[in-house]
Amino acid sequence: MMVEDGGTVEEIGTAGRPVLEIRDLVKHFPVGRGFSFKRETEIVKAVDGVSFELHAGETLGLVGESGCGKSTVARTLLRLEEPTAGTALFHGKDIFTANADELKHIRRRLQVIFQDPYASLNPRMTVADIISEPWVIHPDAAPVAERPDRVRTLLENVGLRREHAERYPHEFSGGQRQRIGIARAIALDPEVLICDEPVSALDVSVQAQVVNLLMEIQERLNIAYVFIAHDLSVVRHMSHRVAVMYLGRIVEIGAMDEVYNRPRHPYTKALLSAEPSLDFSGARKKPQRIILKGEAPSPANPPSGCRFRNRCWKARDICAGDPPALSFAAGENGDGHRVACYDPEPH
């Protein structure tokens, strides 16, 4: 696949040192049961050993069904949730061990677009105040005298009008509110944007506009995205590489074309078979729909070994033992395609 500046996915995904390196990220939530003083506590294993890298100007799509831990990964990377274990290196500095001053410096270059544009904007602040708030926290990022003009320039950059600066969030549609959130996120010229399902709360027609806007911003500013979504078509359109999560773990990761056209993990294959198709010409062969048996296990009580084994048509005795490592499978062609499976699909 070619990206719009002429570089291949492989070139983007391997050029230079990653800006963000996640190693064995774990986030467990203790949950009390009952109302007695001696109540038991169970552990919800929301994220359980996630590792990936992100390079400059790259989009890594993080996909999976609801409850698999995608948003918990995002919130933990931002230190909105404290990790249970693991490291997150931003240019070599561990986000999880950073003190308050170091974390403030990191967050200047690591920004977020939240899922709900109705909840992420303060209804009592004008658009100008919302967008300029990052400069209040980082006053050296924009001189006070220049901020009104910079706010209006940012509004134009995200497809809104300059005069919108004096309005309030309730005067805008959902898509317009998300554009305001994007303007706020890029106000500090970040290197990385964590996009936590930024279009899932929007109408389908508006989703396409926001996705195209994000792609234009990436091309212009060379920002790297961790793009979290459950909509496979959006991830296919946005991403250079894709990581597939199931029950707190990444089960497959690789270049977008490889994962979508040659899935190696049975769960990825089942997930892609459920993707709606808008190709009514029949030119593209749609994979046979795979209906999974049973329900997804509780993250408080996941199966031993491979967490997908109780729903997998290829499960064997070995799958109940040690969890399969995320590694290069036989037939891998050097593009970084890795799978956590003892019996991966043929390449």
GROMACS .gro file of N, CA, C and O in nm, residues 252-308:
model
  228
  252GLU      N    1  -0.263  -1.022   1.693
  252GLU     CA    2  -0.202  -1.011   1.560
  252GLU      C    3  -0.166  -0.866   1.534
  252GLU      O    4  -0.240  -0.775   1.572
  253ILE      N    5  -0.053  -0.845   1.470
  253ILE     CA    6  -0.010  -0.709   1.435
  253ILE      C    7   0.073  -0.715   1.308
  253ILE      O    8   0.152  -0.807   1.289
  254GLY      N    9   0.052  -0.618   1.220
  254GLY     CA   10   0.127  -0.616   1.096
  254GLY      C   11   0.081  -0.503   1.006
  254GLY      O   12  -0.007  -0.423   1.043
  255ALA      N   13   0.140  -0.495   0.888
  255ALA     CA   14   0.100  -0.396   0.789
  255ALA      C   15  -0.048  -0.412   0.755
  255ALA      O   16  -0.100  -0.524   0.753
  256MET      N   17  -0.114  -0.301   0.729
  256MET     CA   18  -0.258  -0.304   0.707
  256MET      C   19  -0.297  -0.404   0.599
  256MET      O   20  -0.388  -0.487   0.619
  257ASP      N   21  -0.233  -0.398   0.484
  257ASP     CA   22  -0.268  -0.489   0.375
  257ASP      C   23  -0.251  -0.634   0.414
  257ASP      O   24  -0.332  -0.721   0.378
  258GLU      N   25  -0.144  -0.664   0.488
  258GLU     CA   26  -0.118  -0.802   0.529
  258GLU      C   27  -0.225  -0.853   0.624
  258GLU      O   28  -0.277  -0.963   0.608
  259VAL      N   29  -0.259  -0.774   0.724
  259VAL     CA   30  -0.357  -0.817   0.823
  259VAL      C   31  -0.495  -0.832   0.760
  259VAL      O   32  -0.567  -0.929   0.786
  260TYR      N   33  -0.534  -0.738   0.674
  260TYR     CA   34  -0.668  -0.741   0.615
  260TYR      C   35  -0.681  -0.845   0.504
  260TYR      O   36  -0.786  -0.908   0.489
  261ASN      N   37  -0.576  -0.862   0.426
  261ASN     CA   38  -0.585  -0.953   0.311
  261ASN      C   39  -0.535  -1.094   0.342
  261ASN      O   40  -0.577  -1.190   0.277
  262ARG      N   41  -0.447  -1.107   0.443
  262ARG     CA   42  -0.394  -1.238   0.478
  262ARG      C   43  -0.390  -1.253   0.631
  262ARG      O   44  -0.282  -1.265   0.690
  263PRO      N   45  -0.506  -1.252   0.696
  263PRO     CA   46  -0.508  -1.266   0.842
  263PRO      C   47  -0.454  -1.402   0.884
  263PRO      O   48  -0.487  -1.505   0.824
  264ARG      N   49  -0.373  -1.401   0.990
  264ARG     CA   50  -0.312  -1.526   1.037
  264ARG      C   51  -0.382  -1.583   1.159
  264ARG      O   52  -0.381  -1.702   1.181
  265HIS      N   53  -0.438  -1.496   1.244
  265HIS     CA   54  -0.504  -1.544   1.366
  265HIS      C   55  -0.650  -1.576   1.337
  265HIS      O   56  -0.718  -1.500   1.267
  266PRO      N   57  -0.703  -1.687   1.390
  266PRO     CA   58  -0.844  -1.719   1.366
  266PRO      C   59  -0.939  -1.608   1.410
  266PRO      O   60  -1.042  -1.585   1.343
  267TYR      N   61  -0.909  -1.539   1.519
  267TYR     CA   62  -0.998  -1.432   1.562
  267TYR      C   63  -1.000  -1.318   1.460
  267TYR      O   64  -1.107  -1.263   1.430
  268THR      N   65  -0.883  -1.281   1.409
  268THR     CA   66  -0.877  -1.177   1.307
  268THR      C   67  -0.958  -1.217   1.185
  268THR      O   68  -1.032  -1.136   1.128
  269LYS      N   69  -0.945  -1.343   1.146
  269LYS     CA   70  -1.019  -1.392   1.030
  269LYS      C   71  -1.169  -1.383   1.055
  269LYS      O   72  -1.246  -1.341   0.966
  270ALA      N   73  -1.214  -1.420   1.175
  270ALA     CA   74  -1.356  -1.412   1.208
  270ALA      C   75  -1.404  -1.267   1.214
  270ALA      O   76  -1.513  -1.235   1.166
  271LEU      N   77  -1.320  -1.180   1.270
  271LEU     CA   78  -1.356  -1.039   1.281
  271LEU      C   79  -1.373  -0.977   1.143
  271LEU      O   80  -1.470  -0.905   1.117
  272LEU      N   81  -1.281  -1.006   1.052
  272LEU     CA   82  -1.287  -0.949   0.918
  272LEU      C   83  -1.403  -1.007   0.837
  272LEU      O   84  -1.457  -0.940   0.749
  273SER      N   85  -1.440  -1.130   0.866
  273SER     CA   86  -1.552  -1.191   0.792
  273SER      C   87  -1.684  -1.122   0.824
  273SER      O   88  -1.779  -1.130   0.748
  274ALA      N   89  -1.689  -1.052   0.939
  274ALA     CA   90  -1.811  -0.982   0.979
  274ALA      C   91  -1.815  -0.839   0.929
  274ALA      O   92  -1.915  -0.769   0.952
  275GLU      N   93  -1.709  -0.792   0.862
  275GLU     CA   94  -1.704  -0.654   0.814
  275GLU      C   95  -1.805  -0.634   0.702
  275GLU      O   96  -1.804  -0.708   0.602
  276PRO      N   97  -1.896  -0.537   0.713
  276PRO     CA   98  -1.991  -0.511   0.604
  276PRO      C   99  -1.917  -0.469   0.477
  276PRO      O  100  -1.814  -0.401   0.482
  277SER      N  101  -1.970  -0.511   0.364
  277SER     CA  102  -1.910  -0.477   0.235
  277SER      C  103  -2.003  -0.387   0.155
  277SER      O  104  -2.124  -0.410   0.149
  278LEU      N  105  -1.943  -0.283   0.096
  278LEU     CA  106  -2.020  -0.193   0.009
  278LEU      C  107  -1.991  -0.220  -0.138
  278LEU      O  108  -2.030  -0.144  -0.225
  279ASP      N  109  -1.920  -0.332  -0.165
  279ASP     CA  110  -1.889  -0.369  -0.303
  279ASP      C  111  -2.000  -0.457  -0.357
  279ASP      O  112  -2.007  -0.577  -0.328
  280PHE      N  113  -2.091  -0.395  -0.432
  280PHE     CA  114  -2.203  -0.469  -0.486
  280PHE      C  115  -2.175  -0.522  -0.627
  280PHE      O  116  -2.258  -0.588  -0.687
  281SER      N  117  -2.055  -0.495  -0.678
  281SER     CA  118  -2.022  -0.541  -0.813
  281SER      C  119  -1.976  -0.686  -0.814
  281SER      O  120  -1.976  -0.750  -0.919
  282GLY      N  121  -1.934  -0.735  -0.698
  282GLY     CA  122  -1.882  -0.871  -0.693
  282GLY      C  123  -1.737  -0.880  -0.735
  282GLY      O  124  -1.681  -0.990  -0.742
  283ALA      N  125  -1.672  -0.766  -0.764
  283ALA     CA  126  -1.533  -0.768  -0.808
  283ALA      C  127  -1.440  -0.816  -0.696
  283ALA      O  128  -1.339  -0.880  -0.722
  284ARG      N  129  -1.475  -0.786  -0.573
  284ARG     CA  130  -1.394  -0.828  -0.461
  284ARG      C  131  -1.466  -0.941  -0.387
  284ARG      O  132  -1.578  -0.927  -0.342
  285LYS      N  133  -1.400  -1.053  -0.375
  285LYS     CA  134  -1.460  -1.169  -0.311
  285LYS      C  135  -1.467  -1.148  -0.161
  285LYS      O  136  -1.366  -1.124  -0.096
  286LYS      N  137  -1.587  -1.158  -0.107
  286LYS     CA  138  -1.606  -1.142   0.037
  286LYS      C  139  -1.580  -1.274   0.106
  286LYS      O  140  -1.627  -1.379   0.061
  287PRO      N  141  -1.501  -1.272   0.217
  287PRO     CA  142  -1.474  -1.397   0.287
  287PRO      C  143  -1.601  -1.456   0.345
  287PRO      O  144  -1.697  -1.386   0.379
  288GLN      N  145  -1.603  -1.589   0.357
  288GLN     CA  146  -1.719  -1.656   0.415
  288GLN      C  147  -1.735  -1.615   0.560
  288GLN      O  148  -1.638  -1.608   0.636
  289ARG      N  149  -1.859  -1.584   0.599
  289ARG     CA  150  -1.887  -1.538   0.735
  289ARG      C  151  -1.858  -1.650   0.835
  289ARG      O  152  -1.904  -1.764   0.818
  290ILE      N  153  -1.782  -1.617   0.937
  290ILE     CA  154  -1.749  -1.712   1.043
  290ILE      C  155  -1.830  -1.675   1.167
  290ILE      O  156  -1.817  -1.564   1.219
  291ILE      N  157  -1.912  -1.766   1.212
  291ILE     CA  158  -1.993  -1.745   1.331
  291ILE      C  159  -1.922  -1.810   1.450
  291ILE      O  160  -1.903  -1.932   1.453
  292LEU      N  161  -1.879  -1.729   1.544
  292LEU     CA  162  -1.808  -1.782   1.660
  292LEU      C  163  -1.906  -1.846   1.758
  292LEU      O  164  -2.016  -1.795   1.779
  293LYS      N  165  -1.861  -1.953   1.819
  293LYS     CA  166  -1.945  -2.019   1.919
  293LYS      C  167  -1.924  -1.955   2.056
  293LYS      O  168  -1.818  -1.903   2.088
  294GLY      N  169  -2.029  -1.957   2.136
  294GLY     CA  170  -2.018  -1.909   2.273
  294GLY      C  171  -2.006  -1.759   2.285
  294GLY      O  172  -2.015  -1.685   2.187
  295GLU      N  173  -1.984  -1.714   2.407
  295GLU     CA  174  -1.968  -1.574   2.438
  295GLU      C  175  -1.824  -1.545   2.474
  295GLU      O  176  -1.750  -1.633   2.517
  296ALA      N  177  -1.784  -1.419   2.458
  296ALA     CA  178  -1.650  -1.380   2.499
  296ALA      C  179  -1.638  -1.398   2.650
  296ALA      O  180  -1.727  -1.357   2.725
  297PRO      N  181  -1.530  -1.459   2.699
  297PRO     CA  182  -1.514  -1.480   2.843
  297PRO      C  183  -1.502  -1.348   2.917
  297PRO      O  184  -1.472  -1.244   2.859
  298SER      N  185  -1.523  -1.354   3.047
  298SER     CA  186  -1.507  -1.235   3.131
  298SER      C  187  -1.359  -1.204   3.150
  298SER      O  188  -1.279  -1.296   3.173
  299PRO      N  189  -1.321  -1.076   3.139
  299PRO     CA  190  -1.181  -1.042   3.165
  299PRO      C  191  -1.141  -1.064   3.311
  299PRO      O  192  -1.023  -1.060   3.344
  300ALA      N  193  -1.238  -1.089   3.398
  300ALA     CA  194  -1.208  -1.123   3.537
  300ALA      C  195  -1.175  -1.271   3.554
  300ALA      O  196  -1.117  -1.311   3.654
  301ASN      N  197  -1.211  -1.350   3.454
  301ASN     CA  198  -1.185  -1.494   3.461
  301ASN      C  199  -1.155  -1.548   3.321
  301ASN      O  200  -1.231  -1.629   3.267
  302PRO      N  201  -1.045  -1.503   3.259
  302PRO     CA  202  -1.014  -1.546   3.123
  302PRO      C  203  -0.967  -1.691   3.121
  302PRO      O  204  -0.919  -1.744   3.222
  303PRO      N  205  -0.979  -1.758   3.006
  303PRO     CA  206  -0.931  -1.896   2.995
  303PRO      C  207  -0.779  -1.902   3.010
  303PRO      O  208  -0.709  -1.803   2.987
  304SER      N  209  -0.730  -2.017   3.049
  304SER     CA  210  -0.585  -2.037   3.051
  304SER      C  211  -0.532  -2.044   2.909
  304SER      O  212  -0.607  -2.067   2.813
  305GLY      N  213  -0.400  -2.022   2.894
  305GLY     CA  214  -0.340  -2.031   2.762
  305GLY      C  215  -0.392  -1.924   2.668
  305GLY      O  216  -0.404  -1.806   2.703
  306CYS      N  217  -0.428  -1.964   2.547
  306CYS     CA  218  -0.484  -1.870   2.449
  306CYS      C  219  -0.625  -1.831   2.492
  306CYS      O  220  -0.711  -1.919   2.516
  307ARG      N  221  -0.651  -1.704   2.503
  307ARG     CA  222  -0.780  -1.659   2.553
  307ARG      C  223  -0.893  -1.677   2.452
  307ARG      O  224  -1.010  -1.666   2.487
  308PHE      N  225  -0.858  -1.706   2.329
  308PHE     CA  226  -0.959  -1.727   2.225
  308PHE      C  227  -0.995  -1.874   2.210
  308PHE      O  228  -1.088  -1.907   2.137
   0.00000   0.00000   0.00000
